[in-house]
Coordinates of C-alpha atoms in Angstrom, one line a residue:
Chain A
M7 CA 126.1 71.2 146.3
N8 CA 126.5 68.9 149.2
Q9 CA 124.0 66.3 150.2
P10 CA 122.4 66.6 153.6
N11 CA 123.9 64.2 156.1
S12 CA 120.7 64.2 158.1
P13 CA 117.3 65.6 157.3
A14 CA 117.2 69.3 158.1
P15 CA 114.4 70.5 160.3
L16 CA 111.8 72.6 158.6
C17 CA 111.3 76.4 159.1
T18 CA 114.7 77.2 160.4
G19 CA 117.0 80.0 159.4
Y20 CA 120.1 79.5 157.4
A21 CA 120.6 75.9 156.3
P22 CA 124.3 75.2 155.8
W23 CA 123.8 72.3 153.4
M24 CA 121.6 74.4 151.2
Q25 CA 123.8 77.5 151.6
M26 CA 120.7 79.6 152.0
S27 CA 117.9 80.3 154.4
R28 CA 114.3 79.0 153.8
R29 CA 113.2 82.5 152.9
E30 CA 116.0 82.8 150.3
C31 CA 115.1 79.4 149.0
L32 CA 111.5 80.3 148.5
N33 CA 112.4 83.6 146.8
R34 CA 115.0 82.0 144.6
F35 CA 112.7 79.2 143.4
A36 CA 109.7 81.4 143.0
L37 CA 107.6 79.6 145.5
G38 CA 108.1 76.2 144.0
L39 CA 107.7 76.9 140.3
G40 CA 111.4 77.3 139.7
G41 CA 111.9 74.3 141.8
I42 CA 109.8 72.2 139.5
A43 CA 111.7 73.4 136.5
L44 CA 115.1 72.8 138.2
A45 CA 114.2 69.4 139.4
E46 CA 113.0 68.5 135.9
L47 CA 116.2 69.8 134.4
L48 CA 118.4 68.0 136.8
G49 CA 116.4 64.8 136.7
R50 CA 116.0 64.8 132.9
G51 CA 115.2 61.4 131.6
S52 CA 113.1 60.6 134.6
R53 CA 109.7 62.2 135.2
L54 CA 109.2 64.5 138.1
V55 CA 110.1 62.7 141.3
A56 CA 107.1 61.6 143.3
A57 CA 107.2 61.8 147.1
D58 CA 107.2 58.0 147.4
A59 CA 109.8 57.4 144.7
P60 CA 112.7 55.3 145.9
P61 CA 115.6 57.4 147.0
T62 CA 117.8 55.9 144.3
A63 CA 115.6 57.2 141.5
P64 CA 117.5 59.5 139.2
G65 CA 117.1 63.1 140.2
A66 CA 115.5 62.2 143.5
A67 CA 118.4 63.1 145.7
T68 CA 119.1 66.3 143.9
A69 CA 115.4 67.3 144.0
A70 CA 115.2 66.6 147.7
A71 CA 118.3 68.6 148.3
L72 CA 116.9 71.6 146.6
T73 CA 113.4 71.7 148.1
H74 CA 111.9 70.5 151.3
F75 CA 109.3 68.5 149.4
A76 CA 110.0 66.4 146.4
P77 CA 108.1 68.1 143.6
K78 CA 105.1 66.1 142.4
A79 CA 103.3 68.5 140.1
K80 CA 103.5 67.6 136.4
R81 CA 101.0 70.0 134.9
I82 CA 99.1 73.1 135.9
I83 CA 95.6 74.1 135.2
Y84 CA 95.2 77.7 136.1
L85 CA 91.6 78.9 136.5
F86 CA 91.7 82.7 136.3
Q87 CA 88.5 84.4 137.4
S88 CA 88.9 87.7 135.6
G89 CA 87.3 90.8 137.2
G90 CA 88.0 89.5 140.7
P91 CA 85.4 87.5 142.6
S92 CA 84.9 89.0 146.0
Q93 CA 87.0 86.9 148.4
L94 CA 85.0 88.4 151.3
D95 CA 81.9 86.5 150.0
L96 CA 83.6 83.2 149.1
Y97 CA 86.6 82.1 151.2
D98 CA 87.7 84.9 153.4
Y99 CA 85.3 85.0 156.4
K100 CA 85.3 88.4 158.0
P101 CA 82.8 88.4 161.0
L102 CA 84.0 91.8 162.1
L103 CA 82.7 93.3 158.9
N104 CA 79.2 92.0 159.6
R105 CA 79.3 93.3 163.2
Q106 CA 80.3 96.8 162.0
H107 CA 78.1 96.7 158.9
G108 CA 77.0 100.2 157.9
Q109 CA 79.6 102.1 160.0
Q110 CA 82.0 104.4 158.3
L111 CA 85.4 102.8 157.3
P112 CA 87.9 104.1 159.9
D113 CA 90.7 106.2 158.6
S114 CA 93.1 103.8 160.3
V115 CA 92.1 101.1 157.8
R116 CA 92.2 103.2 154.6
G117 CA 95.3 105.0 155.7
G118 CA 94.9 107.8 153.1
Q119 CA 94.8 105.5 150.2
R120 CA 93.4 107.1 147.1
L121 CA 90.0 105.9 145.9
T122 CA 89.2 104.5 142.5
G123 CA 87.0 106.3 140.0
M124 CA 84.3 103.8 141.0
S125 CA 84.1 105.0 144.6
G126 CA 85.8 108.4 144.6
N127 CA 82.5 110.3 144.4
Q128 CA 80.7 108.4 147.2
S129 CA 79.5 110.7 149.9
S130 CA 80.2 108.1 152.6
I131 CA 82.3 104.9 152.7
P132 CA 80.4 102.4 154.9
I133 CA 81.7 99.0 155.9
A134 CA 79.7 96.2 154.1
G135 CA 79.6 92.7 155.6
S136 CA 79.0 89.7 153.5
P137 CA 75.3 88.9 153.1
F138 CA 76.2 85.2 152.7
R139 CA 76.4 82.5 155.3
F140 CA 79.8 81.0 156.1
A141 CA 80.6 77.6 157.6
Q142 CA 83.7 75.6 158.2
Y143 CA 84.4 72.5 156.1
G144 CA 86.8 69.5 156.2
Q145 CA 89.4 68.6 158.6
S146 CA 91.2 71.9 157.9
G147 CA 88.1 73.8 159.0
A148 CA 88.3 76.1 156.0
W149 CA 85.7 78.8 155.9
V150 CA 83.6 78.6 152.7
S151 CA 80.4 80.6 152.0
E152 CA 77.1 79.1 150.9
L153 CA 77.9 80.3 147.4
L154 CA 80.4 77.5 146.9
P155 CA 78.7 74.2 148.0
H156 CA 80.7 72.1 145.5
T157 CA 84.0 73.7 146.5
A158 CA 83.2 73.2 150.2
K159 CA 83.1 69.4 149.6
I160 CA 86.8 69.4 148.6
A161 CA 87.9 71.9 151.3
D162 CA 90.7 69.6 152.4
E163 CA 92.2 69.4 148.9
L164 CA 92.5 73.2 148.6
C165 CA 95.4 75.5 149.6
I166 CA 93.9 78.9 150.3
V167 CA 96.5 81.7 150.2
R168 CA 95.2 85.0 151.8
S169 CA 98.3 87.1 151.4
M170 CA 98.2 87.7 147.7
Y171 CA 97.7 91.3 146.6
T172 CA 98.8 93.7 143.8
E173 CA 99.6 97.3 144.0
A174 CA 97.5 98.2 141.0
I175 CA 94.3 100.1 141.5
N176 CA 92.7 99.0 138.2
H177 CA 92.1 95.6 136.6
G178 CA 94.5 95.8 133.6
P179 CA 97.8 96.2 135.5
G180 CA 96.5 93.9 138.3
V181 CA 95.8 91.0 135.9
T182 CA 99.0 91.6 134.1
F183 CA 100.8 91.4 137.4
M184 CA 99.0 88.2 138.3
Q185 CA 100.0 86.6 135.0
T186 CA 103.5 87.9 134.5
G187 CA 104.8 89.3 137.8
S188 CA 104.8 92.8 136.5
Q189 CA 102.1 95.4 136.2
I190 CA 103.7 96.6 133.0
P191 CA 103.1 94.4 129.9
G192 CA 106.2 92.9 128.4
R193 CA 107.3 90.2 130.8
P194 CA 106.8 86.5 130.0
S195 CA 103.7 85.0 131.3
F196 CA 103.5 82.1 133.8
G197 CA 102.9 79.4 131.2
S198 CA 105.6 80.7 128.8
W199 CA 108.2 80.4 131.5
L200 CA 107.2 76.8 132.0
D201 CA 107.3 76.1 128.3
Y202 CA 110.7 77.8 128.1
G203 CA 112.1 75.8 131.1
L204 CA 110.5 72.5 130.6
G205 CA 109.6 72.1 126.9
S206 CA 106.8 69.8 125.7
E207 CA 105.6 66.5 127.0
N208 CA 103.5 65.8 124.0
E209 CA 104.8 66.0 120.5
N210 CA 101.4 66.4 119.0
L211 CA 100.2 69.4 121.0
P212 CA 101.5 72.7 122.2
S213 CA 102.6 72.7 125.8
F214 CA 100.9 76.0 126.8
V215 CA 97.2 76.3 125.9
V216 CA 94.9 79.1 126.7
L217 CA 91.1 78.8 126.9
L218 CA 88.6 81.7 127.3
T219 CA 85.0 81.4 128.2
K220 CA 83.1 82.5 125.1
G221 CA 80.8 85.5 124.8
K222 CA 81.6 87.1 128.1
T223 CA 81.7 90.8 128.7
G224 CA 83.5 92.5 131.5
Q225 CA 87.2 93.3 131.8
P226 CA 89.1 92.9 128.5
L227 CA 91.7 90.2 128.3
M228 CA 94.7 91.0 126.2
S229 CA 97.0 88.5 124.4
H230 CA 100.0 89.7 126.3
L231 CA 98.6 88.0 129.4
W232 CA 99.7 84.7 127.8
G233 CA 102.5 86.3 125.8
S234 CA 106.1 85.3 125.9
G235 CA 107.5 88.8 126.6
F236 CA 111.2 88.8 125.9
L237 CA 111.3 85.1 125.6
P238 CA 111.2 83.7 122.0
A239 CA 107.7 83.9 120.7
R240 CA 107.3 80.1 120.3
H241 CA 106.8 80.0 124.1
Q242 CA 103.6 82.1 124.0
G243 CA 100.3 80.4 124.9
V244 CA 98.4 78.9 122.0
R245 CA 94.8 80.2 122.4
F246 CA 92.3 77.6 121.3
R247 CA 89.2 79.0 119.8
S248 CA 85.8 77.8 120.7
G249 CA 84.6 77.7 117.1
V250 CA 85.1 75.1 114.3
D251 CA 88.9 75.7 114.1
P252 CA 90.4 75.5 117.6
V253 CA 93.7 76.5 116.0
L254 CA 93.9 79.0 113.2
C255 CA 93.6 77.3 109.8
L256 CA 93.7 73.8 111.4
N257 CA 91.4 72.2 108.8
N258 CA 92.4 71.3 105.3
P259 CA 90.7 73.5 102.7
A260 CA 87.7 71.9 100.9
G261 CA 88.9 69.3 98.4
V262 CA 92.1 68.3 100.3
S263 CA 92.0 65.0 102.0
A264 CA 94.4 63.9 104.8
E265 CA 95.9 61.3 102.5
N266 CA 96.5 63.8 99.7
R267 CA 98.0 66.3 102.1
R268 CA 100.3 63.6 103.4
L269 CA 101.4 63.0 99.8
A270 CA 102.1 66.7 99.1
L271 CA 104.0 67.1 102.4
D272 CA 106.2 64.1 101.6
R273 CA 107.3 65.9 98.4
L274 CA 107.7 69.2 100.2
R275 CA 109.9 67.3 102.7
E276 CA 112.1 66.0 99.8
L277 CA 112.4 69.6 98.5
H278 CA 113.5 70.8 101.9
E279 CA 115.9 68.0 102.4
H280 CA 117.5 68.9 99.1
Q281 CA 117.5 72.5 100.0
F282 CA 119.3 71.6 103.3
E283 CA 122.0 69.8 101.4
G284 CA 123.0 73.1 99.7
T285 CA 122.1 75.4 102.6
P286 CA 122.8 73.6 105.9
D287 CA 120.7 75.9 108.0
A288 CA 119.0 74.6 111.2
E289 CA 116.0 76.7 110.3
I290 CA 115.3 74.3 107.4
T291 CA 115.3 71.2 109.7
T292 CA 113.0 73.0 112.1
R293 CA 110.8 73.7 109.2
I294 CA 110.7 70.1 108.2
S295 CA 109.7 69.0 111.8
N296 CA 107.2 71.8 112.0
Y297 CA 105.3 70.5 109.0
E298 CA 105.2 67.1 110.7
M299 CA 103.9 68.7 113.9
A300 CA 101.3 70.6 112.0
F301 CA 100.1 67.5 110.3
S302 CA 100.0 65.7 113.7
M303 CA 98.1 68.6 115.2
Q304 CA 95.5 68.3 112.5
A305 CA 94.6 64.9 113.9
S306 CA 95.4 65.5 117.7
V307 CA 93.7 68.8 118.2
P308 CA 90.2 67.8 116.9
E309 CA 90.6 64.6 118.9
V310 CA 91.3 66.4 122.2
T311 CA 88.7 69.1 121.6
D312 CA 86.0 66.6 120.7
L313 CA 84.1 66.4 123.9
S314 CA 81.5 64.1 122.4
R315 CA 83.8 61.2 123.2
E316 CA 83.6 61.8 127.0
P317 CA 81.2 59.5 128.8
E318 CA 77.9 61.1 129.8
S319 CA 78.7 60.4 133.5
V320 CA 81.8 62.5 133.3
V321 CA 80.1 65.3 131.4
Q322 CA 77.3 65.4 133.9
E323 CA 79.8 66.1 136.7
Y324 CA 80.8 69.2 134.8
G325 CA 77.2 70.3 134.3
P326 CA 74.9 70.4 131.3
D327 CA 76.9 73.3 129.8
A328 CA 79.9 71.0 129.3
R329 CA 78.5 69.9 125.9
T330 CA 78.4 73.5 124.6
P331 CA 81.8 74.6 123.2
G332 CA 83.3 77.7 124.8
T333 CA 81.4 77.6 128.1
Y334 CA 83.4 77.5 131.3
A335 CA 82.2 74.0 132.0
A336 CA 83.3 72.8 128.5
N337 CA 86.7 74.5 129.0
C338 CA 87.2 72.8 132.4
L339 CA 86.5 69.5 130.8
L340 CA 88.8 70.3 127.8
A341 CA 91.5 71.4 130.2
R342 CA 91.4 68.0 131.8
R343 CA 91.6 66.3 128.4
L344 CA 94.6 68.4 127.5
A345 CA 96.3 67.6 130.9
E346 CA 95.7 63.9 130.3
R347 CA 97.6 64.2 127.0
G348 CA 100.6 65.9 128.6
V349 CA 100.0 69.6 128.0
R350 CA 101.9 71.2 130.8
F351 CA 100.1 74.5 131.3
I352 CA 96.5 75.1 130.6
Q353 CA 95.2 78.6 131.4
L354 CA 91.5 79.2 131.6
Y355 CA 90.0 82.7 131.9
H356 CA 86.4 83.1 133.0
Q357 CA 85.4 86.8 132.7
D358 CA 82.6 88.8 134.2
W359 CA 83.4 88.8 137.9
D360 CA 83.7 92.6 138.2
H361 CA 80.6 93.1 140.3
H362 CA 80.9 96.2 142.5
G363 CA 77.5 97.5 143.5
S364 CA 75.7 94.7 141.8
L365 CA 77.7 92.1 143.7
P366 CA 75.0 90.0 145.5
G367 CA 73.2 89.3 142.2
G368 CA 76.3 89.1 140.0
I369 CA 78.2 86.7 142.2
R370 CA 75.1 84.4 142.5
R371 CA 74.8 84.4 138.7
E372 CA 78.4 83.6 138.0
R373 CA 78.9 81.0 140.7
A374 CA 75.7 79.3 139.5
R375 CA 77.2 78.6 136.1
P376 CA 77.9 75.0 135.9
G377 CA 81.5 74.2 136.6
V378 CA 82.4 77.6 138.0
G379 CA 84.8 77.4 140.8
G380 CA 86.5 74.5 139.2
A381 CA 85.2 72.2 141.9
R382 CA 84.1 69.7 139.3
L383 CA 87.4 69.7 137.7
R384 CA 89.3 68.7 140.8
P385 CA 87.6 65.4 141.8
Q386 CA 88.2 64.2 138.2
A387 CA 91.9 64.6 138.3
P388 CA 93.0 61.8 140.6
R389 CA 91.0 59.2 138.8
H390 CA 92.6 60.0 135.5
A391 CA 96.0 60.9 136.7
R392 CA 98.9 59.1 135.2
Chain B
M16 CA 141.9 80.1 98.9
A17 CA 143.9 79.5 95.8
D18 CA 141.1 80.8 93.5
D19 CA 140.3 83.8 95.6
P20 CA 143.1 84.8 97.9
A21 CA 141.7 88.4 98.5
N22 CA 138.2 87.1 99.3
L23 CA 136.8 89.2 96.4
W24 CA 134.1 86.6 95.8
L25 CA 133.1 86.4 99.4
A26 CA 129.9 88.1 100.2
R27 CA 127.2 87.6 102.7
G28 CA 123.9 89.2 103.8
P29 CA 121.6 88.6 106.7
R30 CA 119.1 85.8 106.1
H31 CA 115.9 85.9 107.9
R32 CA 112.3 84.8 107.6
L33 CA 110.2 87.5 105.9
P34 CA 108.0 89.6 108.3
A35 CA 104.2 88.8 108.4
E36 CA 103.1 91.5 105.9
M37 CA 105.8 90.6 103.4
I38 CA 104.8 86.9 103.4
R39 CA 101.2 87.8 102.6
D40 CA 102.1 90.5 100.1
H41 CA 104.6 88.1 98.5
A42 CA 101.8 85.6 97.8
L43 CA 99.5 88.3 96.5
A44 CA 102.2 89.9 94.3
A45 CA 103.4 86.6 92.9
S46 CA 99.9 85.5 92.0
G47 CA 99.1 88.9 90.3
L48 CA 96.2 89.4 92.7
L49 CA 97.8 92.4 94.5
V50 CA 95.8 95.6 94.2
E51 CA 98.5 98.3 94.1
R52 CA 96.2 101.3 94.9
I53 CA 97.9 103.6 97.4
G54 CA 96.2 105.1 100.5
G55 CA 92.6 104.8 101.8
S56 CA 90.9 103.3 104.8
P57 CA 91.9 100.0 106.4
V58 CA 90.4 97.0 104.7
P59 CA 89.0 93.8 106.2
T60 CA 90.7 90.5 105.2
Y61 CA 89.6 86.8 105.0
D62 CA 90.7 86.1 108.6
L63 CA 88.9 88.8 110.6
P64 CA 86.1 86.5 111.6
E65 CA 88.8 84.5 113.4
S66 CA 90.3 87.5 115.2
F67 CA 90.2 88.2 119.0
K68 CA 87.4 90.7 118.4
P69 CA 85.7 89.0 115.4
A70 CA 84.6 91.2 112.5
P71 CA 83.1 90.4 109.1
A72 CA 85.4 89.1 106.4
G73 CA 86.3 91.4 103.5
K74 CA 85.3 90.9 99.9
G75 CA 86.3 92.0 96.4
A76 CA 89.4 94.2 95.9
D77 CA 89.7 94.7 99.7
L78 CA 91.1 91.2 100.0
Y79 CA 94.1 91.9 97.8
R80 CA 95.4 95.2 99.1
R81 CA 98.9 95.3 100.7
S82 CA 99.0 94.1 104.3
L83 CA 99.9 97.6 105.3
Y84 CA 96.2 98.4 104.8
T85 CA 94.8 95.4 106.8
F86 CA 92.2 96.4 109.4
W87 CA 93.7 96.4 112.9
R88 CA 91.7 96.6 116.1
R89 CA 93.7 98.0 119.0
N90 CA 95.8 95.2 120.3
G91 CA 94.3 92.5 118.2
P92 CA 96.0 92.3 114.8
A93 CA 94.6 90.2 112.0
P94 CA 95.1 86.5 113.0
V95 CA 97.2 85.6 109.9
L96 CA 99.6 88.4 110.5
E97 CA 99.6 87.6 114.2
A98 CA 100.6 84.0 113.4
F99 CA 103.8 85.4 111.8
D100 CA 104.8 87.5 114.8
T101 CA 103.2 90.9 114.1
P102 CA 103.5 92.8 117.4
N103 CA 100.2 93.5 119.0
R104 CA 101.2 97.1 119.7
V105 CA 100.7 96.9 123.5
V106 CA 104.3 97.8 124.0
C107 CA 106.9 99.3 121.7
V108 CA 109.2 96.6 120.2
A109 CA 112.6 97.4 119.0
R110 CA 112.9 94.2 117.0
R111 CA 110.2 91.8 115.9
D112 CA 110.3 88.1 116.8
T113 CA 110.8 85.8 113.9
T114 CA 109.5 82.4 114.9
N115 CA 109.3 79.2 113.0
T116 CA 106.4 77.2 114.4
P117 CA 103.8 74.6 113.2
L118 CA 101.2 77.3 113.3
H119 CA 102.8 78.9 110.2
A120 CA 102.5 75.7 108.3
L121 CA 98.8 75.5 109.0
V122 CA 98.2 79.1 107.8
L123 CA 100.2 78.8 104.6
L124 CA 98.8 75.4 103.7
N125 CA 95.2 76.0 104.7
G126 CA 94.5 79.8 104.8
V127 CA 92.1 80.8 102.1
Q128 CA 94.3 83.8 101.2
F129 CA 97.2 81.5 100.3
V130 CA 95.2 78.7 98.7
E131 CA 93.4 81.2 96.5
A132 CA 96.7 82.9 95.6
A133 CA 98.2 79.5 94.7
R134 CA 95.2 78.7 92.5
V135 CA 95.3 82.1 90.7
L136 CA 99.0 81.8 90.1
A137 CA 98.5 78.3 88.8
E138 CA 95.9 79.6 86.3
R139 CA 98.3 82.3 85.1
L140 CA 101.2 79.9 84.7
L141 CA 99.2 77.2 83.1
H142 CA 97.9 79.8 80.6
D143 CA 101.4 81.2 79.9
S144 CA 103.1 77.8 79.8
G145 CA 100.4 76.2 77.6
G146 CA 99.5 73.5 80.1
P147 CA 101.0 71.6 83.0
G148 CA 103.9 70.1 80.9
G149 CA 106.9 72.0 79.6
A150 CA 107.9 75.1 81.4
F151 CA 105.1 75.2 84.0
L152 CA 106.9 73.7 87.0
G153 CA 110.1 75.6 86.4
N154 CA 108.2 78.9 86.0
A155 CA 106.3 78.2 89.2
F156 CA 109.5 77.6 91.1
A157 CA 111.2 80.7 89.7
R158 CA 108.2 82.9 90.3
L159 CA 108.0 82.0 94.0
S160 CA 111.6 81.4 95.0
G161 CA 113.4 83.9 92.8
R162 CA 115.8 81.4 91.4
A163 CA 115.8 78.6 88.8
A164 CA 115.0 75.1 90.0
D165 CA 117.8 72.6 89.7
A166 CA 117.4 69.2 88.1
R167 CA 116.6 67.4 91.4
E168 CA 113.9 70.0 92.3
R169 CA 112.4 69.7 88.8
E170 CA 112.3 66.0 89.2
I171 CA 110.6 66.2 92.7
L172 CA 108.1 68.7 91.4
G173 CA 107.4 66.6 88.3
R174 CA 106.6 63.6 90.5
M175 CA 104.5 65.7 92.8
Y176 CA 102.4 67.1 89.9
A177 CA 101.9 63.6 88.5
E178 CA 100.7 62.2 91.8
Q179 CA 98.4 65.2 92.4
E180 CA 96.9 65.0 88.9
Q181 CA 96.3 61.2 89.4
H182 CA 94.7 61.9 92.8
Y183 CA 92.3 64.6 91.5
R184 CA 91.5 62.6 88.3
Q185 CA 90.1 59.9 90.7
N186 CA 88.4 62.6 92.9
P187 CA 87.0 65.2 90.5
A188 CA 84.6 66.5 93.2
D189 CA 87.5 67.4 95.4
A190 CA 89.2 69.1 92.5
A191 CA 86.1 71.2 91.9
S192 CA 85.9 72.2 95.6
L193 CA 89.6 73.2 95.8
V194 CA 89.6 75.4 92.8
A195 CA 86.4 77.1 93.9
L196 CA 88.0 78.6 97.0
G197 CA 88.3 82.3 97.4
D198 CA 86.5 85.4 96.1
T199 CA 88.2 85.5 92.7
P200 CA 86.3 83.3 90.2
R201 CA 88.3 80.6 88.6
N202 CA 89.2 80.5 84.9
P203 CA 86.6 78.1 83.4
A204 CA 88.8 77.4 80.4
I205 CA 91.1 75.2 82.6
D206 CA 90.3 71.6 83.5
P207 CA 89.6 71.7 87.3
V208 CA 91.6 68.4 87.7
V209 CA 94.7 70.0 86.2
L210 CA 94.1 73.2 88.0
A211 CA 93.7 71.5 91.4
A212 CA 96.9 69.5 90.9
A213 CA 98.7 72.7 89.8
T214 CA 97.3 74.6 92.8
T215 CA 98.6 72.0 95.2
V216 CA 102.1 72.2 93.7
V217 CA 102.1 76.0 93.7
N218 CA 100.8 76.0 97.3
A219 CA 103.6 73.6 98.4
L220 CA 106.1 76.0 96.9
M221 CA 104.5 78.8 99.0
N222 CA 105.5 76.6 102.0
H223 CA 109.0 76.1 100.8
D224 CA 111.9 77.7 102.6
T225 CA 112.8 79.8 99.6
F226 CA 109.4 81.5 99.7
V227 CA 109.4 82.6 103.4
V228 CA 113.1 83.0 104.1
K229 CA 115.3 85.6 102.5
R230 CA 118.7 84.0 101.8

């Protein structure tokens, strides 16, 4: 691919040096995600190229040639609010709804769309405006409702996309689409693609970790949402548990010390090395390295999940729940600790946003949970960024 | 070429990691814990409290049935089986994945099902071999791998057993904890220090390539 001789203007049609239009570029690189992967692959050996990196840095020229903006993202923390918080009551200010509150929904809006089982037997379908007050915040003037006071403070750090939708009428296929790009289970999830494309940055931890808020009801979450689909299964998300063992069977059985385990693993390694001499199969060398990784994880996973080592000031920013394992606040804090240690993709699910008729009460309850909205996660990130 | 010009001695078969159920059943069968009763309701296992929809752990004979009978809740298979790539039955799969990840190591080294099976097999072999000397290590290897150990393997295993016995001799409380794991009571006639060391060796062999891969 040719280098640009002069900077190409943004938002034009076909760009000759790129050999594609902007629209094609966005499509091809999956709105930036693929671009991150590609830049990483091309710039291997260097870290992702920061915007202010000198142009001579390895990979910088290539990355700049492929995307308009040099990719800066190193890790992703994906906060999924399962059940679907009402955007009309949080970010998407709709004054017309308030003006027409109580009137029947015009046919021109519904356009003959079928109704769900939840609303199909309603005798009338009135327009409902939001009962919450909206105001504009930050230099961007983003509209945020009174339900999200913490989020409103970081309005200028947010990118709000209002054009996302799915074609599903129920939660299951909709959530599956959001996580895998297809309503039908079987495609690789967001994080497993990243793991497949980029690999791990930390040899002591998995690169795709999934955290669920504990003890929530609401829409069920299925493990295919963080599954690897048709990719090899090692790319699936590793779901940390909120109990004693964050990873299945992480702890040694009673009566086995770390030193003694090390001793036994050293002998097992000798057996495997001997086995490899007679049977030169790469699976055996993988097995040897897996036992080393497992031993490392036994030390690294408890360290990263032990929130008691966080200073009280940090914990307070996430709210009092942050000390209780499995709460959303604790998971937000844990996500930050995982990101600091180089885990590339951390997926949080917070359930119970499926409010329907009980919305005004339900949405107040959920947003009141400390840490909800992730606003407390965000201000922490720059301070600890590497 | 000179010895076998017609390739009469040449043979090959596919080699692959055993599927989840076979790994668990292999441990149960090798240890003699397997309950061979056919049919009946699904049974809860040790790992169900860890599953996606937690349920109480099983007890007694239920713990030693073939994995075919392991309780399965909709798309949440038992965690130990899931760790070894059991499909979750959300979609039809034409071929199972066979992964090789660190999570397997943790299950085989630390899972109660496998530690207990190792201890029960160690008890049997110690009884049959008349103690940890003599034929014990060779029998353990043959029982779990399906072939005889060579001289180098016997040497490594001998060193391993000696180190473990020395360790547990110095930490008798640890030995007592290790051999107490699982629902099956231990054989009180065997010195817990010897049993703990033998258990560690047998469990290591359950983590060996020859135990989980068909070659």
